Amino acid sequence: MTLQLHTKDWLANLASSIQLCKKNMRDNQPWRCLCFGSALQITRTTPLRLTILQLRHNFLTEARTFIFTLRNFSS
């Protein structure tokens, strides 16, 4: 029962954040719309840095870097 309530809360939160983003599309920081919906975060500690990454952003960032690197080497 707790898991179901948590899932419903997460879905409701996601839906409300999407509606909020639709209303504020003229905002100066549209990237914030991507950050509100994801519940899973990763905290990575590196020397002199504490980075909190959301799982999707971490994957997409590394994928873009890898693709960009391949394109540079093939040229």
Short mmCIF file of C-alpha atoms in Angstrom, two decimals:
data_model
loop_
_atom_site.label_atom_id
_atom_site.label_comp_id
_atom_site.label_asym_id
_atom_site.label_seq_id
_atom_site.Cartn_x
_atom_site.Cartn_y
_atom_site.Cartn_z
CA MET A 1 0.00 0.00 0.00
CA THR A 2 2.83 2.43 0.80
CA LEU A 3 4.49 1.80 -2.55
CA GLN A 4 1.24 2.48 -4.39
CA LEU A 5 0.73 5.74 -2.51
CA HIS A 6 4.30 6.76 -3.24
CA THR A 7 3.82 6.01 -6.94
CA LYS A 8 0.59 8.03 -7.05
CA ASP A 9 2.28 10.94 -5.27
CA TRP A 10 5.19 10.83 -7.72
CA LEU A 11 2.85 10.78 -10.72
CA ALA A 12 0.79 13.65 -9.32
CA ASN A 13 3.97 15.63 -8.68
CA LEU A 14 5.18 14.95 -12.21
CA ALA A 15 1.86 16.04 -13.71
CA SER A 16 1.77 19.25 -11.68
CA SER A 17 5.37 20.12 -12.61
CA ILE A 18 4.61 19.57 -16.31
CA GLN A 19 1.62 21.91 -16.02
CA LEU A 20 3.80 24.46 -14.24
CA CYS A 21 6.34 24.28 -17.04
CA LYS A 22 3.68 24.72 -19.71
CA LYS A 23 2.46 27.87 -17.97
CA ASN A 24 5.97 29.32 -17.63
CA MET A 25 7.41 28.54 -21.06
CA ARG A 26 8.53 32.16 -21.43
CA ASP A 27 10.75 31.79 -18.39
CA ASN A 28 14.46 32.54 -18.79
CA GLN A 29 15.40 29.06 -17.58
CA PRO A 30 13.35 26.48 -19.55
CA TRP A 31 15.79 23.70 -18.60
CA ARG A 32 14.21 23.66 -15.13
CA CYS A 33 11.22 21.85 -16.61
CA LEU A 34 13.44 18.83 -17.18
CA CYS A 35 14.58 18.71 -13.56
CA PHE A 36 11.27 18.68 -11.70
CA GLY A 37 9.83 15.34 -12.80
CA SER A 38 12.62 12.93 -11.97
CA ALA A 39 12.67 11.43 -8.48
CA LEU A 40 15.92 9.49 -8.76
CA GLN A 41 19.08 11.45 -8.06
CA ILE A 42 22.72 10.47 -7.78
CA THR A 43 25.20 12.24 -5.54
CA ARG A 44 28.74 12.01 -6.83
CA THR A 45 31.65 13.29 -4.78
CA THR A 46 34.85 14.27 -6.54
CA PRO A 47 37.80 16.18 -5.05
CA LEU A 48 36.64 19.68 -4.07
CA ARG A 49 33.21 19.10 -5.64
CA LEU A 50 29.85 17.68 -4.65
CA THR A 51 27.67 17.01 -7.68
CA ILE A 52 24.06 15.92 -7.60
CA LEU A 53 22.98 14.41 -10.90
CA GLN A 54 19.68 13.01 -11.94
CA LEU A 55 20.05 9.61 -13.54
CA ARG A 56 18.62 10.65 -16.91
CA HIS A 57 20.79 13.75 -17.10
CA ASN A 58 23.91 11.77 -16.24
CA PHE A 59 23.23 9.24 -19.00
CA LEU A 60 22.34 11.85 -21.62
CA THR A 61 25.36 14.01 -20.77
CA GLU A 62 27.76 11.10 -21.09
CA ALA A 63 26.06 9.91 -24.28
CA ARG A 64 26.35 13.35 -25.89
CA THR A 65 30.00 13.60 -24.89
CA PHE A 66 30.71 10.16 -26.33
CA ILE A 67 28.94 10.92 -29.62
CA PHE A 68 30.64 14.29 -29.89
CA THR A 69 34.03 12.66 -29.33
CA LEU A 70 33.37 10.05 -32.01
CA ARG A 71 32.41 12.72 -34.52
CA ASN A 72 35.61 14.63 -33.82
CA PHE A 73 37.78 11.56 -34.35
CA SER A 74 36.08 10.56 -37.58
CA SER A 75 36.69 13.97 -39.20
#
